[in-house]
Tab-separated table of C-alpha atoms in Angstrom:
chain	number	residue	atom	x	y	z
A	20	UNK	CA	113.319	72.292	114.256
A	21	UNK	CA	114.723	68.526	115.176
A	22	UNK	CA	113.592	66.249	113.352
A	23	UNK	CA	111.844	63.508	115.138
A	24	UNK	CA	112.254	60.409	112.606
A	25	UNK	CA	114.024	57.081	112.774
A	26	UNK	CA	116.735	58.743	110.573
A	27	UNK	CA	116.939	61.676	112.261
A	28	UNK	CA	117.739	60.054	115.623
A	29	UNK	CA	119.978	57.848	113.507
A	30	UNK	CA	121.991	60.649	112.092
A	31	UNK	CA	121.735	61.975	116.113
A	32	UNK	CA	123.868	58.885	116.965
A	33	UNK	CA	126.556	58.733	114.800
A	34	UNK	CA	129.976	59.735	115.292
A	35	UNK	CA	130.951	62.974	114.189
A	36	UNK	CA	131.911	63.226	110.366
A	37	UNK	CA	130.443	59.652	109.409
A	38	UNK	CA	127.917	60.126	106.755
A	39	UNK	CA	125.474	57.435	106.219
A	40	UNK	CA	125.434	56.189	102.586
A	41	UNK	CA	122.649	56.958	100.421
A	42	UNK	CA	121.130	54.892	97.803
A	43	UNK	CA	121.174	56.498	94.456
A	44	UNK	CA	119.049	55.424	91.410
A	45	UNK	CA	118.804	57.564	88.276
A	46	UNK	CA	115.731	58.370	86.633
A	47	UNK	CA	116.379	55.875	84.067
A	48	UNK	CA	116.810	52.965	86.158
A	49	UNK	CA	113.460	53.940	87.661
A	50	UNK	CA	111.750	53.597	84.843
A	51	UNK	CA	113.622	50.855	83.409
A	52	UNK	CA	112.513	48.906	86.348
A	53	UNK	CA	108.643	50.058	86.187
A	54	UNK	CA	108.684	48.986	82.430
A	55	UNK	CA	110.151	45.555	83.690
A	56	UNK	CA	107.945	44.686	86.388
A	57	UNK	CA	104.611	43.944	84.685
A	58	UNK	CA	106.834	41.703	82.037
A	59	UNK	CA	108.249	39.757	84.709
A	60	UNK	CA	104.885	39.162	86.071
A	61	UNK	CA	103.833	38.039	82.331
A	62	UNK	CA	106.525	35.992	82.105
A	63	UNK	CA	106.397	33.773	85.505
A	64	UNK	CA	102.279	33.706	84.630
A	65	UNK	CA	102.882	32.066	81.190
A	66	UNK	CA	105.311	29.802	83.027
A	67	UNK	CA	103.391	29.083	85.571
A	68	UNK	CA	100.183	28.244	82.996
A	69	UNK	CA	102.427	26.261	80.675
A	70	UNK	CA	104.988	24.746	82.278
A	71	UNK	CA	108.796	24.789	82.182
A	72	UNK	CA	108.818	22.626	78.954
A	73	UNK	CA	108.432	24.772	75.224
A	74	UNK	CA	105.525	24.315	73.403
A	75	UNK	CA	102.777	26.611	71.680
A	76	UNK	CA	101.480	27.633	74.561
A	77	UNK	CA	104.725	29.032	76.186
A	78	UNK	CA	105.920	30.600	72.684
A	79	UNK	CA	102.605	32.887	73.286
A	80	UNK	CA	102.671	33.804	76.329
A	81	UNK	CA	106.304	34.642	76.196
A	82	UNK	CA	104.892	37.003	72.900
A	83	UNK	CA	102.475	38.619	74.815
A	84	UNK	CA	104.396	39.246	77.712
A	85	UNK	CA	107.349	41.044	75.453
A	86	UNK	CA	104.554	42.951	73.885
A	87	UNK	CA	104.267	44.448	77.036
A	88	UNK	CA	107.478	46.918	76.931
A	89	UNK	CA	105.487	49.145	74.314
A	90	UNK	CA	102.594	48.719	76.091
A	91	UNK	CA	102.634	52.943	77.110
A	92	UNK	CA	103.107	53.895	73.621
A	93	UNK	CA	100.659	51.071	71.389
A	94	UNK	CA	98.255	49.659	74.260
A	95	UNK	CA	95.896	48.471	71.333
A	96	UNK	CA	98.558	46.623	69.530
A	97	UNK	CA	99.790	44.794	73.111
A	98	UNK	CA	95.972	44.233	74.112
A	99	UNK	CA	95.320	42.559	70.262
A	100	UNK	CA	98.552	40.488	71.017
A	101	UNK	CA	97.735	39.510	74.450
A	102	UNK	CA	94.429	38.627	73.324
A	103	UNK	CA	94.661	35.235	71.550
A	104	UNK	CA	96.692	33.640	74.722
A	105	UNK	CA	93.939	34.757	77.144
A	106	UNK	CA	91.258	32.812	74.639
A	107	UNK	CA	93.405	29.791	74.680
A	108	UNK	CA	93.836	29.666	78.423
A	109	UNK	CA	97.845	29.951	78.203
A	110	UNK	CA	98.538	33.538	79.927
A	111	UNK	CA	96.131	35.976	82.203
A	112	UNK	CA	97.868	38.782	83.375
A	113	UNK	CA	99.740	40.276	80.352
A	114	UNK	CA	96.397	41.277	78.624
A	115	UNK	CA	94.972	42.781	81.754
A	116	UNK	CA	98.308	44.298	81.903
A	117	UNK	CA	97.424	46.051	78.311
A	118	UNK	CA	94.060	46.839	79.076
A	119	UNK	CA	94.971	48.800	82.167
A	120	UNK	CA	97.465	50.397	79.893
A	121	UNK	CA	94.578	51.006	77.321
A	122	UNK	CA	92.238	52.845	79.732
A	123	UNK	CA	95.050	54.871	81.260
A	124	UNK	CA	96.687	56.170	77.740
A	125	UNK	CA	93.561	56.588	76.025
A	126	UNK	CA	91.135	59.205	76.722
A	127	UNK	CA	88.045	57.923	75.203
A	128	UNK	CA	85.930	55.821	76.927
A	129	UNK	CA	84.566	53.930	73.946
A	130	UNK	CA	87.959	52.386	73.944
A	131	UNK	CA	88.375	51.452	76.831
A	132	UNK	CA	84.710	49.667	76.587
A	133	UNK	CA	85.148	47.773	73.436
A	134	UNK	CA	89.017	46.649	74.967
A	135	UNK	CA	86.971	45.417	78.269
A	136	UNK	CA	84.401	43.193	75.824
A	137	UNK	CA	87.264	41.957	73.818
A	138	UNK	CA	88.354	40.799	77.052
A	139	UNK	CA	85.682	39.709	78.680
A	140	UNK	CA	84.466	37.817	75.417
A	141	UNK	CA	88.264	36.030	75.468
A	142	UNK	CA	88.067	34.952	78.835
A	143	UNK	CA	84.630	33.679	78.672
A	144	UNK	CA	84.069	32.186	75.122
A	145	UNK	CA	84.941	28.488	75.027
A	146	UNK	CA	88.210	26.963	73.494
A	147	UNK	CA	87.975	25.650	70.946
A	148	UNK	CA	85.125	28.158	69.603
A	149	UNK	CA	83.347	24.587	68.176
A	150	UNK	CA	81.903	23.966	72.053
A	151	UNK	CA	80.105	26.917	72.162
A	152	UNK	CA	77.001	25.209	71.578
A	153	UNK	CA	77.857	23.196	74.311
A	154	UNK	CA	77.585	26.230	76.685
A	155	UNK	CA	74.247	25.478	79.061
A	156	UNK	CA	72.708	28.937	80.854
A	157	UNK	CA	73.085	27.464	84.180
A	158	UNK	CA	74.500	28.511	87.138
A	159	UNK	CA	78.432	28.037	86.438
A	160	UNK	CA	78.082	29.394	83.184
A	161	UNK	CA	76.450	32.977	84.751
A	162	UNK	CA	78.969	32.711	87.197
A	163	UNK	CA	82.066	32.013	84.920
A	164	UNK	CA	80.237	35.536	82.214
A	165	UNK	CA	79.822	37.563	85.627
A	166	UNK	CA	83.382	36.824	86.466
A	167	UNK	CA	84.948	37.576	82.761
A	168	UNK	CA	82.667	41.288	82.604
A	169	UNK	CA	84.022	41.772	85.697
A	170	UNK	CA	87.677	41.237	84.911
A	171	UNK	CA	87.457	43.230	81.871
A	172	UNK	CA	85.526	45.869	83.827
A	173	UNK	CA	88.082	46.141	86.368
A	174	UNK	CA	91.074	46.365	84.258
A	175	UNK	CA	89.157	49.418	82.778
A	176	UNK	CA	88.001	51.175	86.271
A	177	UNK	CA	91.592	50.584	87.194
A	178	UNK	CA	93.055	52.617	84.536
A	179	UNK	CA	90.962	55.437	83.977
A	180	UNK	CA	91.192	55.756	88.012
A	181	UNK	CA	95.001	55.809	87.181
A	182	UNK	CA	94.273	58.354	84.643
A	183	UNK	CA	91.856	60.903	86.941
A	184	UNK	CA	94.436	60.604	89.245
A	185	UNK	CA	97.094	61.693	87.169
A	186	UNK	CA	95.029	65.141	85.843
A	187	UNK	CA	93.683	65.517	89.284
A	188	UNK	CA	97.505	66.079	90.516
A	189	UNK	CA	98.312	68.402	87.375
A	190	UNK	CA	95.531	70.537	87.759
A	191	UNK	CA	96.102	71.153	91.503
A	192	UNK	CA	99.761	71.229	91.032
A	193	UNK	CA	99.087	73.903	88.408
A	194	UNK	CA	96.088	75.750	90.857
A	195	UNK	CA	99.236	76.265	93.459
A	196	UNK	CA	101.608	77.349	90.688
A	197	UNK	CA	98.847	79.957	89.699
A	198	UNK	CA	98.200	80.783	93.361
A	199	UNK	CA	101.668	81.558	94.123
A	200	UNK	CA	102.072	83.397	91.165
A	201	UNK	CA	99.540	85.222	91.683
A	202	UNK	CA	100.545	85.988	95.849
A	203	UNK	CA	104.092	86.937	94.393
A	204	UNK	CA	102.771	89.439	92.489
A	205	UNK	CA	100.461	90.876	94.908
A	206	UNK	CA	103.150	90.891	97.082
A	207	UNK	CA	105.274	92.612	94.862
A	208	UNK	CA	102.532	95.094	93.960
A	209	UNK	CA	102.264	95.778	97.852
A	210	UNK	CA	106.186	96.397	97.941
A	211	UNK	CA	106.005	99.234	95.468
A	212	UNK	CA	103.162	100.679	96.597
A	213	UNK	CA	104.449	101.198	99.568
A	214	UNK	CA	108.067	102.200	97.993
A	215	UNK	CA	105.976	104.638	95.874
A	216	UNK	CA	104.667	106.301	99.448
A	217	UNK	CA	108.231	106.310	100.704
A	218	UNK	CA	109.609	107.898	97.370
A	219	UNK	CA	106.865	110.653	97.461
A	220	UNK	CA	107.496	111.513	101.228
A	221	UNK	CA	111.344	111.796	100.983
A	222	UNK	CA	111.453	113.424	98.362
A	223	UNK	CA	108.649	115.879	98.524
A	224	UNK	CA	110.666	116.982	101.645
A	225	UNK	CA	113.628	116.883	100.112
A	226	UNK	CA	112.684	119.134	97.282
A	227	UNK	CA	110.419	121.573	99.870
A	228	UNK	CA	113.759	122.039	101.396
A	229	UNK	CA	115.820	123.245	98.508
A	230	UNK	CA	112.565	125.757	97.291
A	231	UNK	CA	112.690	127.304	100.372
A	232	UNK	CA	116.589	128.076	100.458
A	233	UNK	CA	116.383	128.818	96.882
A	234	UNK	CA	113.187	131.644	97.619
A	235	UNK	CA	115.504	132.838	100.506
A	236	UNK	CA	118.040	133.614	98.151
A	237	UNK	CA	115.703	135.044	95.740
A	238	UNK	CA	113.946	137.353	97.945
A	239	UNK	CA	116.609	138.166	100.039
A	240	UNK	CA	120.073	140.803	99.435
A	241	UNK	CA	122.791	138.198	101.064
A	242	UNK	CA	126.508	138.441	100.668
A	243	UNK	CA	128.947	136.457	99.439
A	244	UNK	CA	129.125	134.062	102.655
A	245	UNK	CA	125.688	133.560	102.798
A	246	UNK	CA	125.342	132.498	99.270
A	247	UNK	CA	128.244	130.051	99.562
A	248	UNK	CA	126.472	128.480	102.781
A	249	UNK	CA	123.026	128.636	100.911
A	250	UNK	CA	124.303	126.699	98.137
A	251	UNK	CA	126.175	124.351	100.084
A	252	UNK	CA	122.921	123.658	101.655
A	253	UNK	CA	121.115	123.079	98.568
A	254	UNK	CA	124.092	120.724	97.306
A	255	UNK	CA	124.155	118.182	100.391
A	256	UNK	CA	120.097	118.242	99.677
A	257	UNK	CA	120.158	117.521	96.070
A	258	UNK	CA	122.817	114.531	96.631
A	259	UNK	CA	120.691	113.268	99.708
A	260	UNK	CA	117.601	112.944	97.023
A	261	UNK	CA	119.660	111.545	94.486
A	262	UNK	CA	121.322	108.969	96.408
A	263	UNK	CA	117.365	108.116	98.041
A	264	UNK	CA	116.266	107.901	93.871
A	265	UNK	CA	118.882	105.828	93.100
A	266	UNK	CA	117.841	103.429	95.689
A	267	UNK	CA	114.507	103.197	95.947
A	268	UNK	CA	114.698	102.952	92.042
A	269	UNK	CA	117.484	99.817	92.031
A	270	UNK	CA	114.663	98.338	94.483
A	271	UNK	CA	111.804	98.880	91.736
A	272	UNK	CA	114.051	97.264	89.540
A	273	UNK	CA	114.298	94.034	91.683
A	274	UNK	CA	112.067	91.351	91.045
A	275	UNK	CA	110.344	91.970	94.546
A	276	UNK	CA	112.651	92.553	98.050
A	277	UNK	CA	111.295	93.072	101.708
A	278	UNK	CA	110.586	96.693	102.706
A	279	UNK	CA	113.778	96.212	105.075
A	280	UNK	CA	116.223	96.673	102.426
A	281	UNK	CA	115.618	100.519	102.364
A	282	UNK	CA	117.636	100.804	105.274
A	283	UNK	CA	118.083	102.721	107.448
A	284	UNK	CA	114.738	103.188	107.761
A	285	UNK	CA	113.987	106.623	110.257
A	286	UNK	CA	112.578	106.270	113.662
A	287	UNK	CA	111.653	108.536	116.385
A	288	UNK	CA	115.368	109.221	117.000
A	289	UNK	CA	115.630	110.904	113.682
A	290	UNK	CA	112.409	113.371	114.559
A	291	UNK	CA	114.650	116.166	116.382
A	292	UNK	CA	117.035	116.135	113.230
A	293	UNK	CA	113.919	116.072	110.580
A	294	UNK	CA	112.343	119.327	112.908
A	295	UNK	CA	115.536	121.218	113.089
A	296	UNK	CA	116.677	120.932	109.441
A	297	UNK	CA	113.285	121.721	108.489
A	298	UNK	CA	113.490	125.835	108.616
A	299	UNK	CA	110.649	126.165	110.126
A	300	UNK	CA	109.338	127.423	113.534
A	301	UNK	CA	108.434	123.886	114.882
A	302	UNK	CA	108.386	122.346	118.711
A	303	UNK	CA	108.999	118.897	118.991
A	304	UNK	CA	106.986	116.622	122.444
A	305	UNK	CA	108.362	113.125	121.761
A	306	UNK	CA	108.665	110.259	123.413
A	307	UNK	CA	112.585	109.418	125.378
A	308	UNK	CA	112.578	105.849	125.047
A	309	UNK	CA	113.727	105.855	121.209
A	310	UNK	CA	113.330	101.993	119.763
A	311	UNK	CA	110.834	101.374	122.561
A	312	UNK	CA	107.833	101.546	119.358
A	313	UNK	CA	107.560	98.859	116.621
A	314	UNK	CA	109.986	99.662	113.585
A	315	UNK	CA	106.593	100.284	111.607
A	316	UNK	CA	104.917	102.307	114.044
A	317	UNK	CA	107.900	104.713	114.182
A	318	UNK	CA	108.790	104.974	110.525
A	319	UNK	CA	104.740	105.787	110.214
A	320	UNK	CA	105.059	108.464	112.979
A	321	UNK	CA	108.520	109.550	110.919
A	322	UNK	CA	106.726	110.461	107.818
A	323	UNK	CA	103.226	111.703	108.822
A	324	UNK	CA	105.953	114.519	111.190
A	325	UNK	CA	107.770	115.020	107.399
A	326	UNK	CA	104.536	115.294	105.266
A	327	UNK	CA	103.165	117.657	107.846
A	328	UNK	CA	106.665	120.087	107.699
A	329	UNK	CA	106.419	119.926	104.034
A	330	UNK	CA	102.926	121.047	103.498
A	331	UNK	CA	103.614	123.756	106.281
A	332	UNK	CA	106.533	124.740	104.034
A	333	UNK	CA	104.591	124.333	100.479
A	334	UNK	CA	101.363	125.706	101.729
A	335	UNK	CA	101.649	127.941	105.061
A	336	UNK	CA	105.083	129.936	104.958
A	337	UNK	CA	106.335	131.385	108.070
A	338	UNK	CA	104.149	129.585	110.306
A	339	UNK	CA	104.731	127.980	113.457
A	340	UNK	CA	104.101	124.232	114.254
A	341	UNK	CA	103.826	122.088	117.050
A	342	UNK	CA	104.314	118.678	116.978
A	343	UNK	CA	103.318	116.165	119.634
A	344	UNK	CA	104.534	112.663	120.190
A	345	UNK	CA	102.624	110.697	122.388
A	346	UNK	CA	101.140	107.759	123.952
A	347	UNK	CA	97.956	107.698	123.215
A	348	UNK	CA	94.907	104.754	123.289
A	349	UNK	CA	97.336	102.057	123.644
A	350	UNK	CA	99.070	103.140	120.520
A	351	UNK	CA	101.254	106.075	119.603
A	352	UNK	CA	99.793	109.564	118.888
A	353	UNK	CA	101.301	112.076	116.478
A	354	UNK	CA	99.504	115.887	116.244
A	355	UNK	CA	100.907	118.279	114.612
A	356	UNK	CA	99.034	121.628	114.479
A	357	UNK	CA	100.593	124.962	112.643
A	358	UNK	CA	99.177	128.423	112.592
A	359	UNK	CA	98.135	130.444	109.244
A	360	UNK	CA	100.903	131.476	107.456
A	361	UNK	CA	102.601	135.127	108.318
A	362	UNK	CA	102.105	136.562	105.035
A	363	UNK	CA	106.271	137.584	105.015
A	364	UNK	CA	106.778	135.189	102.876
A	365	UNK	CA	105.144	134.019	99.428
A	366	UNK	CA	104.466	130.000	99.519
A	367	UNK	CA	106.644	128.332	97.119
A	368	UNK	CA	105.802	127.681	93.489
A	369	UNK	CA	105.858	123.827	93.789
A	370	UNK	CA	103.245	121.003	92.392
A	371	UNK	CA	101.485	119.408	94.508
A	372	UNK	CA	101.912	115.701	94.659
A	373	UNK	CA	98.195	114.873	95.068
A	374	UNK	CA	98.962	111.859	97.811
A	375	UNK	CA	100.444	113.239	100.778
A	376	UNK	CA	97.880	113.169	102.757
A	377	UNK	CA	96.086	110.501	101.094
A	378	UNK	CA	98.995	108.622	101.641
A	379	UNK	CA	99.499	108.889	105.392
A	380	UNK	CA	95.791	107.826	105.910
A	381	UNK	CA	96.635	105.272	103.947
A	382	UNK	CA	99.606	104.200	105.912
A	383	UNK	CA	97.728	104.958	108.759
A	384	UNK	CA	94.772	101.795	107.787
A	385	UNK	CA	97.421	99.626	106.802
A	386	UNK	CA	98.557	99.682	110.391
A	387	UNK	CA	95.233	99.478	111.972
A	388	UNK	CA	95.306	103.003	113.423
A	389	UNK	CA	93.179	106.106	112.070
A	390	UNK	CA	93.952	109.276	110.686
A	391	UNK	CA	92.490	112.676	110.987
A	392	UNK	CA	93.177	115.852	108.971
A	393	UNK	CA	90.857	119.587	109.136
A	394	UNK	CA	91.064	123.048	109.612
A	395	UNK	CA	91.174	125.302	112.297
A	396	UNK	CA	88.542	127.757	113.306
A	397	UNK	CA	91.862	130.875	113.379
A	398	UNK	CA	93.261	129.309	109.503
A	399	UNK	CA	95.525	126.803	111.028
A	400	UNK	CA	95.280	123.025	110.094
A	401	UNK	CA	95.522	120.123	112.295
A	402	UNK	CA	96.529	116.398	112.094
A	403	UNK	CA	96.037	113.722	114.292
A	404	UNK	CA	97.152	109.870	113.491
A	405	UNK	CA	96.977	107.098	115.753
A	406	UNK	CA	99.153	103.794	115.317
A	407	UNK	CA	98.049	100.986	117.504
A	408	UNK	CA	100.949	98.714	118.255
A	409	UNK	CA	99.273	95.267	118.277
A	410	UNK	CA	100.200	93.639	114.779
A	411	UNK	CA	102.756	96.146	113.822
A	412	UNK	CA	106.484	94.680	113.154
């Protein structure tokens, strides 16, 4: 997006291949300069107090305001400095200067109290201390004690407002650090789980696939040819899981990477390959207008069709499904009914995963659609998932 800015329609402006200078400062100059500022202002108070001309009064203030480089490291040393030039009346700013310091470095408040009487006694007792009999409680003099507790009071609110500040920042710069921690590793939580779903559903299928050419063999009598094709068969299968391992574990590996980078990921396209590879007596209704679906919405239709085949294959031999593809409630619709097994042929002798079907309803809920599994009343099964296409990508 354009920047709107005085620079930006600044750098809008300018020829082609000028770049504007930039002003550099290193950290070090930076902070030089912020150590140097409050001793300058020292400095031109003192010689604004005491004149041009040297003299005791000068020599202090000068003292005091040098004090002030260490003032981030010994604020009590700097304030006890300071301290003697504010009682005589030769310098003002460099022991406010320390006090702030004082209140900001230290965390205790008693500190920060007694430094803001120390001042507040400097600025108000009398010089010499021999006229403080002299002192009368009337009106100037309230004035001129109200006026030195507030000074000394104000250096101190200053700081430790300084100092809230400061932790206030840290401990919401370290809230967000937690927070996005903690979203990165929800999100990378997310990212398996749902690379664990894809791992169980390819290669459940996968493995369905080479059980049932392997029982062919076994309870067949085939020749030669038909043993070579067989295993050829099982070969290209066994690579094709491998090679799906081998990615989906370098992804687990990864730190955390989009779901995109399994690619290609299947879509409705690949349905009339995934039904006709499957050995089994399946019908495929499905949609024409392949890439017309969100990507999600068809890799979810994808894998509930896959899950279905291999349960047929794992748990009802011989059977025959039908599969339909369709519109349905302003979403897509995938059934998939199969009759009871024939009884020809024994089921395979494979584990079950435990989360095939808990994992397509669960796929089904991410995506906002629902997902429907039973039995039929003749011994077939039946399973119905809807994928709204509002919200999916």
């Amino acid at each position: 997006m354009t920047g709107n800015t005085p620079l930006d329609a600044v750098k809008r402006l300018r020829p082609p291949g000028l770049r504007l200078p930039r002003l550099r400062v290193s950290r070090r100059l930076r902070a030089a300069g912020r150590a140097a500022v409050p001793v300058g202002i020292a400095v031109v108070d003192g010689l604004l107090v005491n004149g041009l001309g040297p003299g005791p009064g000068l020599w202090v203030a000068l003292v005091a305001a040098g004090a002030l480089v260490a003032r981030r490291r010994w604020p009590e040393l700097v304030l006890l400095v300071g301290l003697p030039g504010l009682y005589a009346g030769h310098l003002a700013f460099a022991p406010l200067i320390a006090l702030y310091c004082l209140a900001d470095r230290r965390r205790s408040v008693a500190v920060g109290v007694v430094g803001a009487a120390a001042v507040a006694l400097a600025q108000f007792l009398p010089y010499p201390i021999a006229g403080l009999p002299e002192l009368a409680p009337d009106r100037e003099t309230l004035i001129t004690a109200l006026d030195s507790c507030v000074l000394g009071a104000g250096a101190v609110v200053l700081g430790r407002t300084a100092r809230l500040r400061r932790e206030r920042q840290r401990e919401i710069a370290q809230a967000r650090e937690r927070e996005h921690r903690l979203l990165a590793e929800r999100t990378l939580s997310t990212e398996r789980a749902w690379l664990a779903r894809e791992m169980h559903d390819v290669v459940a299928h996968q493995v369905s696939l080479i059980s049932l050419q392997a029982g062919a063999l076994q309870v067949g009598d085939p020749d030669a040819a038909t043993v070579r094709t067989t295993a050829g068969v099982v070969r290209d299968l066994s690579a094709k899981t491998l090679t799906e391992l081998q990615h989906m574990v370098g992804v687990l590996r990864a730190d955390g990477v989009a779901p995109s980078t399994l690619a290609p990921q299947p879509r409705l396209a690949d349905l009339p390959a995934l039904v006709r590879d499957s050995g089994l007596r399946a019908t495929l209704t499905a949609p024409e207008a392949a890439g017309h679906w969100p990507r999600a919405v068809e890799r979810a239709a994808y894998r509930t069709v896959q899950e279905a085949l291999t349960n047929v294959r794992k748990h009802a031999p011989g059977a025959e499904v039908d599969i339909q593809v369709q519109p349905l409630d302003g979403g897509l619709g995938v059934e998939i009914r199969n009759t009871p097994a024939d009884g020809a042929a024994a089921p395979p002798d494979l584990p079950g995963g435990g989360h095939g079907l808990a994992g397509l309803r669960e796929r089904a809920q991410l995506l906002g659609g629902s997902f429907r599994s039973e039995r039929e009343p003749g011994g077939g099964f039946r399973i119905l998932a809807v994928f709204p296409c509002r919200g999916a990508f």
